[in-house]
PDB file of C-alpha atoms in Angstrom:
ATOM      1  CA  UNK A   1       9.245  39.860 -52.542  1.00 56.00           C
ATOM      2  CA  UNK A   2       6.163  41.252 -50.500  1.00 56.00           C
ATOM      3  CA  UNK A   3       4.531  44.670 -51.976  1.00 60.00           C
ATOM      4  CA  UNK A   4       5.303  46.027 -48.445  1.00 56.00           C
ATOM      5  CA  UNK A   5       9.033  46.357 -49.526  1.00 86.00           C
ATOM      6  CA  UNK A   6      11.648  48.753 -50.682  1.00 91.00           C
ATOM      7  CA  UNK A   7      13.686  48.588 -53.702  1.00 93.00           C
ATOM      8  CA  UNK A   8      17.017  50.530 -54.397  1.00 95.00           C
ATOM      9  CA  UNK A   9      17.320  50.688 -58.285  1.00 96.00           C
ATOM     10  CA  UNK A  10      20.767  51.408 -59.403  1.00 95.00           C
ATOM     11  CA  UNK A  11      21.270  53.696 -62.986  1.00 96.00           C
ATOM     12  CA  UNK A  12      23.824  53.930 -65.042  1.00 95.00           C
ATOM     13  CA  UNK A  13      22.927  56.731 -67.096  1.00 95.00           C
ATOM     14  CA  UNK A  14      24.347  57.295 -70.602  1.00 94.00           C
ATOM     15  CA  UNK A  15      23.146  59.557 -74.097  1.00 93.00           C
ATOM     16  CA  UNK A  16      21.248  56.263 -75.280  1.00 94.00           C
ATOM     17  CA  UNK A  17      20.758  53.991 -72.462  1.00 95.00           C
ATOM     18  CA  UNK A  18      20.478  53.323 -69.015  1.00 96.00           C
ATOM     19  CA  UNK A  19      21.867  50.263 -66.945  1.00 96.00           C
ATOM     20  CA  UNK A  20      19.222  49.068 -64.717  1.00 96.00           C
ATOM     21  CA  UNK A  21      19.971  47.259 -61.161  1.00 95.00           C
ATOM     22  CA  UNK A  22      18.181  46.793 -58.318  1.00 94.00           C
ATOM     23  CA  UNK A  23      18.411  45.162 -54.600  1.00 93.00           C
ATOM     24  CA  UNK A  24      15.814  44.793 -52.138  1.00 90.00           C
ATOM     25  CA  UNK A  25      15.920  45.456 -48.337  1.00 86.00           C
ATOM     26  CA  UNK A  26      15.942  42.535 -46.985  1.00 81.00           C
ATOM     27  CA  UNK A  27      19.572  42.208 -47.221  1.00 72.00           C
ATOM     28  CA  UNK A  28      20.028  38.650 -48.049  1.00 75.00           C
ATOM     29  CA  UNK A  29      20.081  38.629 -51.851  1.00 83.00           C
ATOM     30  CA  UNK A  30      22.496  40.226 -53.961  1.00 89.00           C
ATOM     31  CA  UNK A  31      21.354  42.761 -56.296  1.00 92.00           C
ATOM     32  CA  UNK A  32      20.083  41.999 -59.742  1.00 92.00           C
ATOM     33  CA  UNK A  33      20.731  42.946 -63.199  1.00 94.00           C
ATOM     34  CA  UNK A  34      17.321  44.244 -64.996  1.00 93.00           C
ATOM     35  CA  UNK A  35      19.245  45.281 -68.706  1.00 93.00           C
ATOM     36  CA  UNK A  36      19.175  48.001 -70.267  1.00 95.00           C
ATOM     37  CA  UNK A  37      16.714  50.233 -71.716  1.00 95.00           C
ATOM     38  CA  UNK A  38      15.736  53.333 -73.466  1.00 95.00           C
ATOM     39  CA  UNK A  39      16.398  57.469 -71.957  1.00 94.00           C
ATOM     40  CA  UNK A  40      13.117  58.655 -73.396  1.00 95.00           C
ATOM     41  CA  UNK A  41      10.508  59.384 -70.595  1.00 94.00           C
ATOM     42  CA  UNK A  42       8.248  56.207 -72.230  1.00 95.00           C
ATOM     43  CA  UNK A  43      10.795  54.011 -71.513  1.00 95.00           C
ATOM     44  CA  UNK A  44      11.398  55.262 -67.786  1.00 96.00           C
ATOM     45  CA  UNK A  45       7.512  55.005 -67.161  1.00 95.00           C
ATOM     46  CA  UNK A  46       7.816  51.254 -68.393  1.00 95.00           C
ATOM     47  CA  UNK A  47      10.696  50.865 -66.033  1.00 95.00           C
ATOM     48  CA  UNK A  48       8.804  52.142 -62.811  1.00 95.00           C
ATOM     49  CA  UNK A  49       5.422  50.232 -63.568  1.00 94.00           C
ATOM     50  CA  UNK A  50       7.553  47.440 -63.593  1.00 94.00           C
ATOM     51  CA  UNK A  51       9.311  47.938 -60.341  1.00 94.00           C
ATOM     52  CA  UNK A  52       6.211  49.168 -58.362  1.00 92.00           C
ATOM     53  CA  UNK A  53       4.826  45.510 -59.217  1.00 91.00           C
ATOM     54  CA  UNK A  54       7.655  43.937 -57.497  1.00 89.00           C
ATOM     55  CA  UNK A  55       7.528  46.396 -54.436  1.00 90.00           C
ATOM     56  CA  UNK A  56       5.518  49.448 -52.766  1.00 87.00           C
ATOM     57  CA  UNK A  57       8.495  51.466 -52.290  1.00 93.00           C
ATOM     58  CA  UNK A  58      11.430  52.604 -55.043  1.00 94.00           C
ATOM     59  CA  UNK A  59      14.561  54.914 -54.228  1.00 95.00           C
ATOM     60  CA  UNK A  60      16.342  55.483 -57.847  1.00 97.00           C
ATOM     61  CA  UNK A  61      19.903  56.392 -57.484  1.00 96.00           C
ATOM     62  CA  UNK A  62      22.451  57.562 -60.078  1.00 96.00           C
ATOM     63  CA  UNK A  63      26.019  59.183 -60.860  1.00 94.00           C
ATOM     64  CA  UNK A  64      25.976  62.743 -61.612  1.00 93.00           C
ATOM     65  CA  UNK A  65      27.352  63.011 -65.223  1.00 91.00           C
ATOM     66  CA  UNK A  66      27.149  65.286 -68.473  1.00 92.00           C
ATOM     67  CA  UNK A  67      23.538  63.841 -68.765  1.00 92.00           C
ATOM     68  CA  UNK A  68      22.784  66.479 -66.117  1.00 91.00           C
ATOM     69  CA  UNK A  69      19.367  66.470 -64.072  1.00 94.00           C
ATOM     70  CA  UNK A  70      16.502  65.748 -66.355  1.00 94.00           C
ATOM     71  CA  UNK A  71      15.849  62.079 -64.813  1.00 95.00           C
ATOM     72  CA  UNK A  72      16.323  63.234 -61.411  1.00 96.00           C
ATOM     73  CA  UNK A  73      13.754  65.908 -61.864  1.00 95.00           C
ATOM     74  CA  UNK A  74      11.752  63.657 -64.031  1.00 96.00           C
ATOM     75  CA  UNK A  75      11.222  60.839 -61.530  1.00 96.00           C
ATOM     76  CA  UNK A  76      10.563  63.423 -58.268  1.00 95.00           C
ATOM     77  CA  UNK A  77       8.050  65.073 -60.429  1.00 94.00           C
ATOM     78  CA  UNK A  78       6.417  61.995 -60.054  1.00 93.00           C
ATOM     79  CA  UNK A  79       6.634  61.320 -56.821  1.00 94.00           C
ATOM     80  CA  UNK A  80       9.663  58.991 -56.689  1.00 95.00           C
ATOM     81  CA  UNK A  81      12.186  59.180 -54.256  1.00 95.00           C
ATOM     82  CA  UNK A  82      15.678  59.633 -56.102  1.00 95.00           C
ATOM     83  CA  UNK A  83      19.238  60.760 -55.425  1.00 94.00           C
ATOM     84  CA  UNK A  84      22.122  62.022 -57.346  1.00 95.00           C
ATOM     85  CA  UNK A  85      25.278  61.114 -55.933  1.00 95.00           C
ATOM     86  CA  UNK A  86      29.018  62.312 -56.950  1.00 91.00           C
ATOM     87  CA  UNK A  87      31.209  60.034 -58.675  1.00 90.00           C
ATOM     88  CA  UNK A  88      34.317  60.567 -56.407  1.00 88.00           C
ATOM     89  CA  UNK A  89      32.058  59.924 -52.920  1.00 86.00           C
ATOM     90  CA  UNK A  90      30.877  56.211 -54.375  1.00 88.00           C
ATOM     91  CA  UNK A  91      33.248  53.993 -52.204  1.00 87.00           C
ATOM     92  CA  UNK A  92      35.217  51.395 -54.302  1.00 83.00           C
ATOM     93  CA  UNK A  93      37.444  48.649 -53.355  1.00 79.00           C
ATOM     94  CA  UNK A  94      40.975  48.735 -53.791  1.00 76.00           C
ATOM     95  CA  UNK A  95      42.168  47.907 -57.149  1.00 73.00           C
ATOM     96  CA  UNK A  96      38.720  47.624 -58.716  1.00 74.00           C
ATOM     97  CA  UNK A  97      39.110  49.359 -61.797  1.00 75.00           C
ATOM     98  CA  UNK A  98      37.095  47.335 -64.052  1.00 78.00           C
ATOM     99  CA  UNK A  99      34.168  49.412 -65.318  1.00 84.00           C
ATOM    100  CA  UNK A 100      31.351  48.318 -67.079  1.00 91.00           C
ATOM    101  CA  UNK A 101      27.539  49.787 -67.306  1.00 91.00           C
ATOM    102  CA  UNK A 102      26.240  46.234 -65.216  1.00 93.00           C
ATOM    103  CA  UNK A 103      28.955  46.600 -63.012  1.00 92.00           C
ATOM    104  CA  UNK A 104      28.076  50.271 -61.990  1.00 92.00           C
ATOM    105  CA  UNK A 105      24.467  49.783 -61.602  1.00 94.00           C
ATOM    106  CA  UNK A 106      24.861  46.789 -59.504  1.00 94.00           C
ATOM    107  CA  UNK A 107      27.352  48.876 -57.204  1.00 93.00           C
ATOM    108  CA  UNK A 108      24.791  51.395 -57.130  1.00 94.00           C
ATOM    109  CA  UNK A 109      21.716  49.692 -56.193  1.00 94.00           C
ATOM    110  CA  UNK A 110      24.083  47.738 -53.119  1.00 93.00           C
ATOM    111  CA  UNK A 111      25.357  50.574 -52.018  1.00 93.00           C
ATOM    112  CA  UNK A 112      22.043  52.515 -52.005  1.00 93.00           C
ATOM    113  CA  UNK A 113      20.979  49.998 -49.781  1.00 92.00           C
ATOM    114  CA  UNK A 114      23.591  49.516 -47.543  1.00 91.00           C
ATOM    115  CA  UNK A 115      23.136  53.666 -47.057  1.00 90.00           C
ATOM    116  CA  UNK A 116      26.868  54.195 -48.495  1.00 91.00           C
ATOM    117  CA  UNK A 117      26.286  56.715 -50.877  1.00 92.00           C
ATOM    118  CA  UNK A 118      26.450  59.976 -50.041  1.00 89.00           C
ATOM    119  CA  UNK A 119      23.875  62.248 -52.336  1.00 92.00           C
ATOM    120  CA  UNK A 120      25.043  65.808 -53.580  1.00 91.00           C
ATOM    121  CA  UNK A 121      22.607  68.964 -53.765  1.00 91.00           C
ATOM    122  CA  UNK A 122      20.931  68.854 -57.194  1.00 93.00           C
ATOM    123  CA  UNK A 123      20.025  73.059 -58.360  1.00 92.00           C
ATOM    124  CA  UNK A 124      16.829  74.063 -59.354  1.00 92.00           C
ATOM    125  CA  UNK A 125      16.357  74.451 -63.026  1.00 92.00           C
ATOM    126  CA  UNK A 126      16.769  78.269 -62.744  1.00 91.00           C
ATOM    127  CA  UNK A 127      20.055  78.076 -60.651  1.00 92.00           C
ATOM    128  CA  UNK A 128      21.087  75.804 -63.559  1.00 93.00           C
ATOM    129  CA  UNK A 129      20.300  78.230 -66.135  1.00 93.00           C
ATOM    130  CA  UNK A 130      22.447  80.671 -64.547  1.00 93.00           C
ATOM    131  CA  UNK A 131      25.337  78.154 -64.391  1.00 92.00           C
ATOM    132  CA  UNK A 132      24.397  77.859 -68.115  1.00 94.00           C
ATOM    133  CA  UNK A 133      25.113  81.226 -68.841  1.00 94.00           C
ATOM    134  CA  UNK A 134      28.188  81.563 -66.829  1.00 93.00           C
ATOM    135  CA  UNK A 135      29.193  78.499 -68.644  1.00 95.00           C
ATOM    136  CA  UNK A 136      28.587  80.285 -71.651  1.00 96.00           C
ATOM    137  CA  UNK A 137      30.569  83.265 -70.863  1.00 95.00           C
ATOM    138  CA  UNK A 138      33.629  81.787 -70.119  1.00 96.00           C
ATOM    139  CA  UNK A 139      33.667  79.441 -73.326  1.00 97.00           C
ATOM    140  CA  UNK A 140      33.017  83.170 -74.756  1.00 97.00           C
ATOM    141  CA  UNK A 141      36.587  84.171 -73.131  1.00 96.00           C
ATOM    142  CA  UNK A 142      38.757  81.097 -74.095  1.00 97.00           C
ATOM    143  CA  UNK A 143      37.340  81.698 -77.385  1.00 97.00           C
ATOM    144  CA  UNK A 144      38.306  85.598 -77.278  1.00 97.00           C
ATOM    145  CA  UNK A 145      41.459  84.670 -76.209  1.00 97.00           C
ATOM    146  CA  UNK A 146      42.491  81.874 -78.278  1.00 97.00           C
ATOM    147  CA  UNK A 147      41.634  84.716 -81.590  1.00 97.00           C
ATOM    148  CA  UNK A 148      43.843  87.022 -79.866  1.00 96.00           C
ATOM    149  CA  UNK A 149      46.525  84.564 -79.513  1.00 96.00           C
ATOM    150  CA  UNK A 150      46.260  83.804 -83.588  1.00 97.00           C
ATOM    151  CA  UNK A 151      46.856  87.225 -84.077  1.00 96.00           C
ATOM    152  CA  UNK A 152      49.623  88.485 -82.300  1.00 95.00           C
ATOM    153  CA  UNK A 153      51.414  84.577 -83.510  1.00 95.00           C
ATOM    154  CA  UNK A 154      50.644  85.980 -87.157  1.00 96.00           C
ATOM    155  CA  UNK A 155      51.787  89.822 -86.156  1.00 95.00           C
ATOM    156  CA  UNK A 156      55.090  87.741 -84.836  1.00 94.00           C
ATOM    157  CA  UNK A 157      55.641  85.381 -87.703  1.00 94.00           C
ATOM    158  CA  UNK A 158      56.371  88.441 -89.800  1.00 93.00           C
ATOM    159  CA  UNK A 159      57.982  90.998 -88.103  1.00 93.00           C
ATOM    160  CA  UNK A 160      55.827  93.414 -86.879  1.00 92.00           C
ATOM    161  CA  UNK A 161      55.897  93.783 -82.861  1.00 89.00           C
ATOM    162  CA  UNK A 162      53.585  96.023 -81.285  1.00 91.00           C
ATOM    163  CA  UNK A 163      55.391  98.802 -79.428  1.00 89.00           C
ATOM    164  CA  UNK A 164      52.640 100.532 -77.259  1.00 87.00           C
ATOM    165  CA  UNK A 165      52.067 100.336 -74.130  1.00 87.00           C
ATOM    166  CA  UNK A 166      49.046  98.135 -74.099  1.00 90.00           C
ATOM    167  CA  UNK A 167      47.343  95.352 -75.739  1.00 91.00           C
ATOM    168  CA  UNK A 168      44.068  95.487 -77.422  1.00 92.00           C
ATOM    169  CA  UNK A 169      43.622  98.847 -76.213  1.00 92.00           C
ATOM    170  CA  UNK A 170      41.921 101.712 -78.359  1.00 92.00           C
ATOM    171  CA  UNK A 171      45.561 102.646 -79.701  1.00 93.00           C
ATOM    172  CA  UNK A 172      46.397  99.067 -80.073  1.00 93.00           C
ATOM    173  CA  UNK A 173      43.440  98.801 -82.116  1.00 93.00           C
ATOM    174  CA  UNK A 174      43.692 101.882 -84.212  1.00 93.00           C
ATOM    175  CA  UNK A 175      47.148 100.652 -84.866  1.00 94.00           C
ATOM    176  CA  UNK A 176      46.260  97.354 -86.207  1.00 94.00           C
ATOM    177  CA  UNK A 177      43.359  98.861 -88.692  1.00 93.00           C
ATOM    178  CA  UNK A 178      46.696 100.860 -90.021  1.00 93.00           C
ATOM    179  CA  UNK A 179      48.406  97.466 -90.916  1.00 93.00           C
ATOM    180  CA  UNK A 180      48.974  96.043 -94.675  1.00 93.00           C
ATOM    181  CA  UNK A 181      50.832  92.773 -95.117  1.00 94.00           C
ATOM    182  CA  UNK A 182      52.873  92.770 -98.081  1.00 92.00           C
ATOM    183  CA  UNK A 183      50.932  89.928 -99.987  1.00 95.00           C
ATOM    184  CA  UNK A 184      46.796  89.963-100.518  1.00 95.00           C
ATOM    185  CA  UNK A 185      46.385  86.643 -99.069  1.00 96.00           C
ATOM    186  CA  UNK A 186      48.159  87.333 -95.709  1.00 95.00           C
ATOM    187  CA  UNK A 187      46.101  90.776 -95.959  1.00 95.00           C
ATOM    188  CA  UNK A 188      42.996  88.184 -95.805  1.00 96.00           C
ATOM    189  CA  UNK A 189      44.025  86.382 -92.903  1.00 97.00           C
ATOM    190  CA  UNK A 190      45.233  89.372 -90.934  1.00 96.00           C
ATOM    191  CA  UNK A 191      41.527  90.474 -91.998  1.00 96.00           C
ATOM    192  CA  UNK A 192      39.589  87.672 -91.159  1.00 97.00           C
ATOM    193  CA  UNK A 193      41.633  87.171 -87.591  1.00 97.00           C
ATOM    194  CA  UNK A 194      40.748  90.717 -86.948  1.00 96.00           C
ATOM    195  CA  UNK A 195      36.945  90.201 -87.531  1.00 97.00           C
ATOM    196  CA  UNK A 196      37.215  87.470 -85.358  1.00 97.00           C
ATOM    197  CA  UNK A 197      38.670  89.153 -82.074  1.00 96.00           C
ATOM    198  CA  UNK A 198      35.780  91.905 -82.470  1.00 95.00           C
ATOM    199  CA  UNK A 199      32.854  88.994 -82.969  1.00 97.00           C
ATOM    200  CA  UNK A 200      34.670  87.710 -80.457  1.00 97.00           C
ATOM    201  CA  UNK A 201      34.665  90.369 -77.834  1.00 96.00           C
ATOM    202  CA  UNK A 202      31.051  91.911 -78.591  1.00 96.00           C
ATOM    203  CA  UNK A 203      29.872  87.895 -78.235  1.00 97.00           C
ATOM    204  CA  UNK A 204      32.018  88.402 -74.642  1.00 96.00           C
ATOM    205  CA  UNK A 205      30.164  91.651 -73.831  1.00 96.00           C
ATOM    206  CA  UNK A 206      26.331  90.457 -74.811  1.00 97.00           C
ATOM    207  CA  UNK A 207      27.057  87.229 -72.566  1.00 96.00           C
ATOM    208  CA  UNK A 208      28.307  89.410 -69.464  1.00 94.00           C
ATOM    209  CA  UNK A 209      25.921  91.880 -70.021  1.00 95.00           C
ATOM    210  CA  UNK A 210      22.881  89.040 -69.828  1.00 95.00           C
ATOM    211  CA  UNK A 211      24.508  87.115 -67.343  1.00 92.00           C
ATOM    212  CA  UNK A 212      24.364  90.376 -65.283  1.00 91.00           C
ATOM    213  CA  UNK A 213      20.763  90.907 -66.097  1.00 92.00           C
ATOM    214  CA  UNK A 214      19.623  87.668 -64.659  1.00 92.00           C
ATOM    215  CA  UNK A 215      21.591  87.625 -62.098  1.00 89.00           C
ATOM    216  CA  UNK A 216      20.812  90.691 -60.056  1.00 89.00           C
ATOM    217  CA  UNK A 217      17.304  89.040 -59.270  1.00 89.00           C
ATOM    218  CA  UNK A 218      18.946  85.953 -58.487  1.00 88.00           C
ATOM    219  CA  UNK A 219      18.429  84.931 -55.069  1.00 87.00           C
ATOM    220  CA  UNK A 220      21.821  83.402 -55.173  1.00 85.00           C
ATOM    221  CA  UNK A 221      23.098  87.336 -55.825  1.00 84.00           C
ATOM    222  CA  UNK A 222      23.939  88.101 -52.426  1.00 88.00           C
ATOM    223  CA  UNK A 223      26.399  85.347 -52.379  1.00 85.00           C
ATOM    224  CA  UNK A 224      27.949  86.247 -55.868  1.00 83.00           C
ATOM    225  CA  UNK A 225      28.827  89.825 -54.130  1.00 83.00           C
ATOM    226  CA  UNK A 226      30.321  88.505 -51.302  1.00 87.00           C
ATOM    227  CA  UNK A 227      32.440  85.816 -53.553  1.00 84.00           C
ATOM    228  CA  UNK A 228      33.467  89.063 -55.323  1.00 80.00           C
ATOM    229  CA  UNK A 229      34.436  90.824 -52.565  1.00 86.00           C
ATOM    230  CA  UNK A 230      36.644  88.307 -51.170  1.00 83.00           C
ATOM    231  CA  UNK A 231      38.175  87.335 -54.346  1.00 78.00           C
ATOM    232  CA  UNK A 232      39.285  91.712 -54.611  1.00 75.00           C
ATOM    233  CA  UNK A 233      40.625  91.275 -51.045  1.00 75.00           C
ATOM    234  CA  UNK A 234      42.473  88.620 -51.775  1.00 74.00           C
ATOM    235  CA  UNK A 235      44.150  89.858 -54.454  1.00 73.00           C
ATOM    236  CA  UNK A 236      44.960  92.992 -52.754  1.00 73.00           C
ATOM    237  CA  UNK A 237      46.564  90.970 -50.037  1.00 68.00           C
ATOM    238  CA  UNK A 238      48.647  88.606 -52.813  1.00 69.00           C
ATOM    239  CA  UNK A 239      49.663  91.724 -54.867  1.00 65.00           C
ATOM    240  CA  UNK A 240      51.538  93.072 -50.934  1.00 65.00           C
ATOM    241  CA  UNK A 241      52.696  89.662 -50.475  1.00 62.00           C
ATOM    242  CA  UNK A 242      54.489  89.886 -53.671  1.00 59.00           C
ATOM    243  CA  UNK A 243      55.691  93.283 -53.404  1.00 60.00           C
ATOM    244  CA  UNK A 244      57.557  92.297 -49.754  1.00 58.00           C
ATOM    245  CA  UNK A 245      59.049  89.002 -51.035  1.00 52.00           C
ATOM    246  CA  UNK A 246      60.158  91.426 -53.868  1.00 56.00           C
ATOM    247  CA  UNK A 247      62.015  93.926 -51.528  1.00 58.00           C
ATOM    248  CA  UNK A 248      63.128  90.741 -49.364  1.00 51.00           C
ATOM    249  CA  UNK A 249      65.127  89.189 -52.405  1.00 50.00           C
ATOM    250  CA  UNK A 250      66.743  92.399 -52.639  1.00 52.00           C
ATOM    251  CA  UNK A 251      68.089  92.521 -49.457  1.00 48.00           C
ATOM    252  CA  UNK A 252      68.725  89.129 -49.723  1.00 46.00           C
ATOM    253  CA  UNK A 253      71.060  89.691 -53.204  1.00 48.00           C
ATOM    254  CA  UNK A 254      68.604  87.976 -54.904  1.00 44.00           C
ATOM    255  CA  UNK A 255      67.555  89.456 -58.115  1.00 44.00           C
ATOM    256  CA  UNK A 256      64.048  88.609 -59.368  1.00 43.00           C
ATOM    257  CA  UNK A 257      63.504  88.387 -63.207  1.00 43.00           C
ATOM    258  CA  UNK A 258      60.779  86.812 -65.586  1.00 40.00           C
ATOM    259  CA  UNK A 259      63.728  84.530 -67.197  1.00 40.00           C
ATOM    260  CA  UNK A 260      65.265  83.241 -63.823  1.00 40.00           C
ATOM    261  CA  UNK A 261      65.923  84.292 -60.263  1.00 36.00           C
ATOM    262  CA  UNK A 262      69.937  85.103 -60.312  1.00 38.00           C
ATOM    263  CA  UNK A 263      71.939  83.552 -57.305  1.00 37.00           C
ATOM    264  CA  UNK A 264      75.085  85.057 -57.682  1.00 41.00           C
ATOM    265  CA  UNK A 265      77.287  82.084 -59.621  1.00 42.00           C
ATOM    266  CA  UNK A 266      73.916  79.872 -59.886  1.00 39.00           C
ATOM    267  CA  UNK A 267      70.317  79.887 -61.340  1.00 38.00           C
ATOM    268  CA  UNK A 268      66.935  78.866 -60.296  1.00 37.00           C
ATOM    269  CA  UNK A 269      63.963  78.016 -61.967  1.00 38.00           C
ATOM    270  CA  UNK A 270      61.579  80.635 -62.861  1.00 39.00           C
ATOM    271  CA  UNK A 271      58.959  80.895 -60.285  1.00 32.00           C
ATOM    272  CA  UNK A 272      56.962  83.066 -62.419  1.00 38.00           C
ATOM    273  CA  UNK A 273      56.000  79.882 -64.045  1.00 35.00           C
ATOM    274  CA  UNK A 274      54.431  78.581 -61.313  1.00 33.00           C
ATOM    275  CA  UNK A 275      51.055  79.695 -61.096  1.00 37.00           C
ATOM    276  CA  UNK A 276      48.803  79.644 -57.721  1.00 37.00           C
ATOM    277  CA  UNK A 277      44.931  77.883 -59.005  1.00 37.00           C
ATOM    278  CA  UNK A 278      43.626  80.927 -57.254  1.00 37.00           C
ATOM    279  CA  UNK A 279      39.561  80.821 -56.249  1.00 34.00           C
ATOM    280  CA  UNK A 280      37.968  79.281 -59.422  1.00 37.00           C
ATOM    281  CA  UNK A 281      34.864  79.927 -57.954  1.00 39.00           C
ATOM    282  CA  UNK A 282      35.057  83.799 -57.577  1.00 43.00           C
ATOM    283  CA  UNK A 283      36.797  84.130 -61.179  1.00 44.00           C
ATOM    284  CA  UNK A 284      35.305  82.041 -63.560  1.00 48.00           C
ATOM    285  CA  UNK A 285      31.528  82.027 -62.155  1.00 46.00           C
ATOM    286  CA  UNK A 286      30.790  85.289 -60.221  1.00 44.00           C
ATOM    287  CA  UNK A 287      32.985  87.743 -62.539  1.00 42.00           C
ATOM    288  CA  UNK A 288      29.898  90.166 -63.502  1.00 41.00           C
TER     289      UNK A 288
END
């Protein structure tokens, strides 16, 4: 293997490890299986002094994973070409389901140099950090809402319904701080669930209000407006959609209900159950 050649080195990158492959470009040997070594940035040095002995040029290619960036970003910072390719663009043959670290690299490194693999647009490191924080806010909200949930299940296990017109709204909550349970240790729980709805909800309103901070300078902003806009026109547009297919079941003798929808002599599934995915996008990463 001349020094005037390319290599395409296949990763498989894990917590611990990384599966090493690579193939030249001369096409007529298959690619070959280097092992296995180390993620610290020691270990990846090693790695490339190694390669660059074997050839002048090195293209590093690997799956985009929960390991994130940090190689990719590592290895450029160096000089090193490298791409980051997605997972469900790697072609694979039919029925090929076997899986293993060698396996993957070796796929990898032919594929890179067949020019199969498709790469995918790696963010800076301050784009990430906003995806961070957006992350961060909506593990916030599940977490809000999964309190609230234990709550109103204990408020329902014994008896006592809220009758306003509103949850979690200032009456709601002045109504709730007016509640005794009848023993002290479901007075604790009711207690401690209701401390955690308002850590809850003031962690959901320091994360919005940061991710809001750093955002407005973002130069990504512009595109989080429009996103916003669309998603409010949109939901203008489904809310009339629903309100005609309302009045059409009427004058169709339909009746709509949140149980069923009532065919005279004959019932339907609820369609209420069935829930459109909506734009992800707009309302789980650009709600400011």
């Amino acid at each position: 293997m001349g020094n005037g050649s390319t290599l395409y080195v296949g990763l498989d990158v894990h917590k611990d490890s990384i599966a090493v492959a690579y193939a030249s470009d001369d096409g007529r040997t298959d690619p070959t299986h280097l092992g296995a070594i180390g993620t610290r940035q020691c270990d990846v040095d090693a790695l490339v002094r190694k390669l660059q002995s074997k050839a002048a040029q090195l293209v590093f290619v690997y799956e985009a994973g929960p390991c994130g960036y940090w190689l990719y970003r590592y290895l450029t910072r160096k000089g090193l070409t490298c791409f980051v390719v997605a997972p469900s663009l790697i072609p694979r043959k039919a029925g090929d389901r076997i899986k293993t670290d060698k396996r993957d690299a070796l796929t990898l490194a032919r594929l890179a140099r067949s020019g199969d693999l498709t790469p995918v647009y790696v963010p800076a490191v301050r784009d990430e950090a906003i995806r961070d924080l957006a992350r961060a806010r909506e593990d916030a909200l599940k977490d809000l809402n999964a309190a609230r949930f234990r709550l109103k299940a204990l408020l329902l296990r014994n008896d006592l319904p809220y009758t306003g017109r509103a949850n979690w709204s200032a009456e709601h909550l002045r109504w709730l701080a007016r509640l005794v349970f009848p023993t002290p240790a479901q007075q604790i729980v009711f207690q401690e669930y209701v401390r955690t709805v308002t850590e809850r909800t003031e962690l959901l309103q320091r994360l919005e209000a940061e991710l809001l901070a750093h955002a407005r300078p973002w130069h990504f902003y512009p595109v989080v407006e429009a996103l916003q806009a669309l998603r409010g026109a949109l939901d203008i547009g489904r809310r009339g959609r629903d309100r005609s297919a309302r009045r059409g079941g009427r004058r169709h003798g339909l009746a709509a209900t949140r149980e069923c929808l009532e065919y005279p002599g004959s019932t339907v599934p609820d369609i209420n159950r069935i829930r459109s995915p909506g734009l992800s996008l707009s309302s789980r990463n650009t709600s400011f």
